[in-house]
Short mmCIF file of C-alpha atoms in Angstrom, two decimals:
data_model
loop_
_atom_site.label_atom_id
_atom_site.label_comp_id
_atom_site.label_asym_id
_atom_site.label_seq_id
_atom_site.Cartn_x
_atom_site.Cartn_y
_atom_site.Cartn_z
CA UNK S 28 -29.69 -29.92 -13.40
CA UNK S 29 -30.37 -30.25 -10.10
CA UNK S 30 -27.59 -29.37 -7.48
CA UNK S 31 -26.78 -28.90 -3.78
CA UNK S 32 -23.19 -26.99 -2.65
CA UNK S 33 -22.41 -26.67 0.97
CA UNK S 34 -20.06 -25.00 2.90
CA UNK S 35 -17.74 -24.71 4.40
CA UNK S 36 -16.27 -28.27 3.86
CA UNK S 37 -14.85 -28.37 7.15
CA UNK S 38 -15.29 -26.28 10.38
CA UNK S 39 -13.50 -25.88 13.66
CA UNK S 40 -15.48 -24.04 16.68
CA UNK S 41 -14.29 -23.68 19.99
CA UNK S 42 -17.33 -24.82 22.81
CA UNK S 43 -19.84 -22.25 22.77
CA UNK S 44 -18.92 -20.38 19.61
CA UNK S 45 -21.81 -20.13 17.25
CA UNK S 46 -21.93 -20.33 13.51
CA UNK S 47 -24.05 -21.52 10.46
CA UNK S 48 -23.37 -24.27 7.82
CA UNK S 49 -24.79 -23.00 4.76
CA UNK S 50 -26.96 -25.24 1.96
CA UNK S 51 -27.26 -23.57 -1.79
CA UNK S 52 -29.33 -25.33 -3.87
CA UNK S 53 -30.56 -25.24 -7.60
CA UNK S 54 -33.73 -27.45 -7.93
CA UNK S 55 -36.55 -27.52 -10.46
CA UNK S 56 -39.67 -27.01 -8.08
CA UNK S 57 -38.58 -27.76 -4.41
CA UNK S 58 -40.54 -30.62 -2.53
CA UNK S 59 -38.58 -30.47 0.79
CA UNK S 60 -34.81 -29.96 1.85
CA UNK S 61 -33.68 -32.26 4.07
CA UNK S 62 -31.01 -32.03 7.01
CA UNK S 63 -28.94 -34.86 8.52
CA UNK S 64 -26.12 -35.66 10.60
CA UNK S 65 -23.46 -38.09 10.00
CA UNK S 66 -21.40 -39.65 12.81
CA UNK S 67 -18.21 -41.22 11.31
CA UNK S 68 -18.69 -45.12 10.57
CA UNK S 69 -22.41 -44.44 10.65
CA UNK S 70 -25.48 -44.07 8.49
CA UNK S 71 -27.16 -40.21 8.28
CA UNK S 72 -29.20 -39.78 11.28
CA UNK S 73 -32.37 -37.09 10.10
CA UNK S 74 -33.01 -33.59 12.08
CA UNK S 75 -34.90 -31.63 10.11
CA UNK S 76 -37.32 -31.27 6.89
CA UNK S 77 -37.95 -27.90 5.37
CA UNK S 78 -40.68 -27.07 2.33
CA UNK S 79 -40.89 -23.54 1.85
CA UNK S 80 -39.21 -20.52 1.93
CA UNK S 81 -39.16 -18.77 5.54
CA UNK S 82 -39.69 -21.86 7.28
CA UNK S 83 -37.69 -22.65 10.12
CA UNK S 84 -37.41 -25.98 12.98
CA UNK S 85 -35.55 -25.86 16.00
CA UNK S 86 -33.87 -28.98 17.71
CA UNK S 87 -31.60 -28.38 21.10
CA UNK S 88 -28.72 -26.46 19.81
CA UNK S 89 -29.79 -26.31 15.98
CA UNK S 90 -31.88 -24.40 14.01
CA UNK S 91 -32.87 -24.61 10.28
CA UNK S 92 -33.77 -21.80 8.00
CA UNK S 93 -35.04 -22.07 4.27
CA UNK S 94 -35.14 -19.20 1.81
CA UNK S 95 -35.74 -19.83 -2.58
CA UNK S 96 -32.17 -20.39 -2.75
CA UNK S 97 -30.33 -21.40 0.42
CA UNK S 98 -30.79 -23.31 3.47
CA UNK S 99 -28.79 -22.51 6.97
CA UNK S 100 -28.32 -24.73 9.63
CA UNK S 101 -27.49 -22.59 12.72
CA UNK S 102 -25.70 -23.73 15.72
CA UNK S 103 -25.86 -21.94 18.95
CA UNK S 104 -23.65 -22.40 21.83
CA UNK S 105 -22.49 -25.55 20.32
CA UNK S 106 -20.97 -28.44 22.59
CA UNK S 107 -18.35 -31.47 21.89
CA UNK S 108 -21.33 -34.15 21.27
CA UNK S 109 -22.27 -31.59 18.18
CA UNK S 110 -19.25 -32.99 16.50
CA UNK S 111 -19.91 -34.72 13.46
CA UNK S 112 -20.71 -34.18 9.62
CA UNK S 113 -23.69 -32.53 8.36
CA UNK S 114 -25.76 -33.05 5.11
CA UNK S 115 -27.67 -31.25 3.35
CA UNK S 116 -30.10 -32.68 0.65
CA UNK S 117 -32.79 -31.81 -1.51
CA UNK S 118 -36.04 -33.31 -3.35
CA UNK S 119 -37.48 -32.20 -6.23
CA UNK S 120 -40.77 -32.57 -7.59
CA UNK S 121 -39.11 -33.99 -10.96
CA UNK S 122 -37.85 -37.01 -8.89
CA UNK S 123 -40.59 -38.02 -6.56
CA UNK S 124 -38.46 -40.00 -3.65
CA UNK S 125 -34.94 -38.81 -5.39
CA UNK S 126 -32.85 -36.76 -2.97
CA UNK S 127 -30.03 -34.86 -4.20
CA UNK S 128 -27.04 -34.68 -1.36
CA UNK S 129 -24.52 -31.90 -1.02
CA UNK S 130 -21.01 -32.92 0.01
CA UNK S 131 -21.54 -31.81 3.55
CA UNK S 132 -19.68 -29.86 6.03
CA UNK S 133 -17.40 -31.55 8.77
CA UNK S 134 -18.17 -29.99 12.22
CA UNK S 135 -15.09 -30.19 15.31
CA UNK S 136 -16.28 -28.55 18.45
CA UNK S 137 -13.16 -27.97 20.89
CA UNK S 138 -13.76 -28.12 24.65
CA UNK Z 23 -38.38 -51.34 15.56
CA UNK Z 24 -35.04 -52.45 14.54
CA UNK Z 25 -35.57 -49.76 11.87
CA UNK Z 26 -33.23 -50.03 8.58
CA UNK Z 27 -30.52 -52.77 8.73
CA UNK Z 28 -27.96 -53.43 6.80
CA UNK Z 29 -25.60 -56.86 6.68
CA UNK Z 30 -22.94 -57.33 5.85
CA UNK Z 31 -20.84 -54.32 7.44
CA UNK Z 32 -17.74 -54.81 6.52
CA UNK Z 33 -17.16 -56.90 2.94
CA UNK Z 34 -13.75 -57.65 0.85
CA UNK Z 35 -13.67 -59.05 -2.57
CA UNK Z 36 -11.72 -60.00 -5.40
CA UNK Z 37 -12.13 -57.93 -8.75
CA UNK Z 38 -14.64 -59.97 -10.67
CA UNK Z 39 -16.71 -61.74 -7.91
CA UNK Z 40 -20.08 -60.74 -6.91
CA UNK Z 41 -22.16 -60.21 -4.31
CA UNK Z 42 -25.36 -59.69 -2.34
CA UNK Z 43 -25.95 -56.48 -0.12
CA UNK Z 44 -28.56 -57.20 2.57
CA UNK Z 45 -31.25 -54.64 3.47
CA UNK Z 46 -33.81 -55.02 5.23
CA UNK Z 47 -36.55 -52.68 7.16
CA UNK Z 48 -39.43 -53.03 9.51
CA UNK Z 49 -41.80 -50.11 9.56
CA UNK Z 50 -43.46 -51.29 6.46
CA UNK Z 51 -42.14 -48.77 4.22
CA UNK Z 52 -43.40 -48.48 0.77
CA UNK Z 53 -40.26 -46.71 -0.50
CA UNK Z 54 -36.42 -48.38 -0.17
CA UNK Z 55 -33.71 -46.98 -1.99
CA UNK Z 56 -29.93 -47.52 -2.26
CA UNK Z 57 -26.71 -45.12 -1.72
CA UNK Z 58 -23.32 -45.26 -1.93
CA UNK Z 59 -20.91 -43.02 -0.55
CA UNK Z 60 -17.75 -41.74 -1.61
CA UNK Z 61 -15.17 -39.07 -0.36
CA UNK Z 62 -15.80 -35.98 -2.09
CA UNK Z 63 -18.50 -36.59 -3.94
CA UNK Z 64 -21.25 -37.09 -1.32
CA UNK Z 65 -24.16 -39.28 -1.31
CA UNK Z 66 -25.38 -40.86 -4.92
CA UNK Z 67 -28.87 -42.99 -5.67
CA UNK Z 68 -28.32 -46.31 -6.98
CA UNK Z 69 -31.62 -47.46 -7.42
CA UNK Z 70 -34.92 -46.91 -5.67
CA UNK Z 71 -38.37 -48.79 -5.38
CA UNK Z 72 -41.65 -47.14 -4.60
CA UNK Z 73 -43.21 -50.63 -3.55
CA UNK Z 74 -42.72 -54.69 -3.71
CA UNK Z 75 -42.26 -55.40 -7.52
CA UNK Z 76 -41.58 -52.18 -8.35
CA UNK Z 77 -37.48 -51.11 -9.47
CA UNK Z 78 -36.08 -48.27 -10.86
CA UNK Z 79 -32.86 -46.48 -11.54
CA UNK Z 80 -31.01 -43.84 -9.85
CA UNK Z 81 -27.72 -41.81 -10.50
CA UNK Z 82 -25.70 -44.16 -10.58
CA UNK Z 83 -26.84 -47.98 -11.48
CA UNK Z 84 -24.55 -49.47 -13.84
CA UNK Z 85 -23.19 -52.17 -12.50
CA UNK Z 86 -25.56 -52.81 -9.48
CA UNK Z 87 -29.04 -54.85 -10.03
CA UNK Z 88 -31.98 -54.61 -7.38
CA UNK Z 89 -35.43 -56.37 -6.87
CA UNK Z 90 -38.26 -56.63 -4.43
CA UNK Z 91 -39.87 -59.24 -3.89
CA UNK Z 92 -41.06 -57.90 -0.29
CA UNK Z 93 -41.88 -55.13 1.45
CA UNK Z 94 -39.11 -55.65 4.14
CA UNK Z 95 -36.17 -56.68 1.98
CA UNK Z 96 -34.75 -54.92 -0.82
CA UNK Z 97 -31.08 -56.76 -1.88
CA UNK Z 98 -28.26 -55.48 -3.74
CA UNK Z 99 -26.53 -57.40 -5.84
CA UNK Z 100 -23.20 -56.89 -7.48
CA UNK Z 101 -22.86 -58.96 -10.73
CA UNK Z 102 -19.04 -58.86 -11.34
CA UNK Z 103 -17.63 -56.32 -8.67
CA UNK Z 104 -14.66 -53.80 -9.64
CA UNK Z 105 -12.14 -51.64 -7.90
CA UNK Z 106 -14.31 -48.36 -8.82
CA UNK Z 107 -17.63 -49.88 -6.72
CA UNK Z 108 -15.26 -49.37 -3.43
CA UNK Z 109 -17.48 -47.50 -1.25
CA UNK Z 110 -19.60 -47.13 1.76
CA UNK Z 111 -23.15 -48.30 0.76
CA UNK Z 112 -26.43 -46.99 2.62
CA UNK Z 113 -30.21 -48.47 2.33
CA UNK Z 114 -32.72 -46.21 2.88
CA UNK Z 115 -36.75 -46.58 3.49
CA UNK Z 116 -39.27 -44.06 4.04
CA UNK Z 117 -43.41 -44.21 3.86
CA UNK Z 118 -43.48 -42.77 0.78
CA UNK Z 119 -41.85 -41.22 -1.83
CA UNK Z 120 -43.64 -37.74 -1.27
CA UNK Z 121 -41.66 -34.65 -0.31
CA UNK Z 122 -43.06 -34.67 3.47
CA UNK Z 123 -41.66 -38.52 3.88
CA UNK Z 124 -38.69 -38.63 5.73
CA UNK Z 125 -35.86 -41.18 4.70
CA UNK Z 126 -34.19 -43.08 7.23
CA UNK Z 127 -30.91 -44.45 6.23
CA UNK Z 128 -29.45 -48.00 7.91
CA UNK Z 129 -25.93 -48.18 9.22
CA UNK Z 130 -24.25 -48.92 6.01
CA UNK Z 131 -22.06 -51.44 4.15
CA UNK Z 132 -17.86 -50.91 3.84
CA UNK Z 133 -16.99 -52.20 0.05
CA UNK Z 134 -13.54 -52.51 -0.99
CA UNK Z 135 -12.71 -54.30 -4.14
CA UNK Z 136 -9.27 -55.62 -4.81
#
């Protein structure tokens, strides 16, 4: 079955500190992972799609990484406006169009 | 581009009554899909459609019932809503249903069933 765990569920940073949300995934042939963000009262805004393993994007403050069994979103020097939750989702090629959502992790950056 | 919208945003009804969920996209997507979204259990498909006349099932679609007739406008409709299809509800439309197509999601839909 196909599945997608993130964590942490929830994670408070002060301004500046980095850290990395983490994406494990169990998927039966991996068309593309897919990272969002989530502003509360709001629909998922995209950031980044990943396909294979030791691929990586870079937007602003964020950086994705892909390996065969995890995904990392890395955030450097993260700022207030960061704030929000991030979701992590997957498509197989069993379910052309299907994506597969973790739970996602809640992000509070502290000035 | 208006992109994905969704209507209405906010929606309260009565166990039993039913509904329509407007969606509606302009970037002539192929592929619309439907969401909902609950606490702790992330985002689930409803159903999907890879083009105008063209429905199928998702995770979760008992209770729910889509069509499309158009390209632009794929509707959800709740027969005889219950207290369990509370939930945040998100459309979704991307170019295709490929792996490299991004989906982009539309604002979303607050349920709550009495």
């Amino acid at each position: 079955e196909d599945q997608v765990t993130q964590s942490p569920e929830a994670l408070r940073l002060q301004e500046g500190e980095s850290s990395s949300l983490n994406c494990s995934y169990t998927v039966s042939g991996l068309r593309g992972l897919f990272w969002y963000r989530q502003d509360p009262g709001k629909g998922p805004e995209f950031l980044f799609t990943l396909y294979s393993a030791g691929e990586e994007k870079e937007k602003e403050r964020l950086k994705a990484t892909l390996t065969k069994k995890e995904s990392f979103l890395h955030i450097t020097a993260p700022k207030p406006e960061d704030s929000a939750t991030y979701l992590c989702a997957v498509q197989a090629y069993s379910n052309t169009g299907k994506l597969i959502f973790g739970q996602g992790t809640t992000l509070q950056v502290k000035p | 581009n208006a992109g994905v919208t969704q209507t209405p945003k906010f929606q309260v009804l009565k166990t039993g009554q039913s509904m329509t969920l407007q969606c509606a996209q302009d970037m002539n997507h192929e592929y619309m899909s439907w969401y909902r979204q609950d606490p702790g259990m992330g985002l689930r498909l409803i159903h999907y459609s890879v083009g105008a006349g063209i429905t199928d099932q998702g995770e979760v679609p008992n209770g729910y019932n889509v069509s499309r007739s158009t390209t632009e406008d794929f509707p959800l409709r709740l027969l005889s809503a219950a207290p369990s299809q509370t939930s945040v509800y998100f459309c979704a439309s991307s170019r295709g249903a490929g792996g490299q197509e991004t989906q982009y999601f539309g604002p979303g839909t607050r349920l709550l069933v009495l």
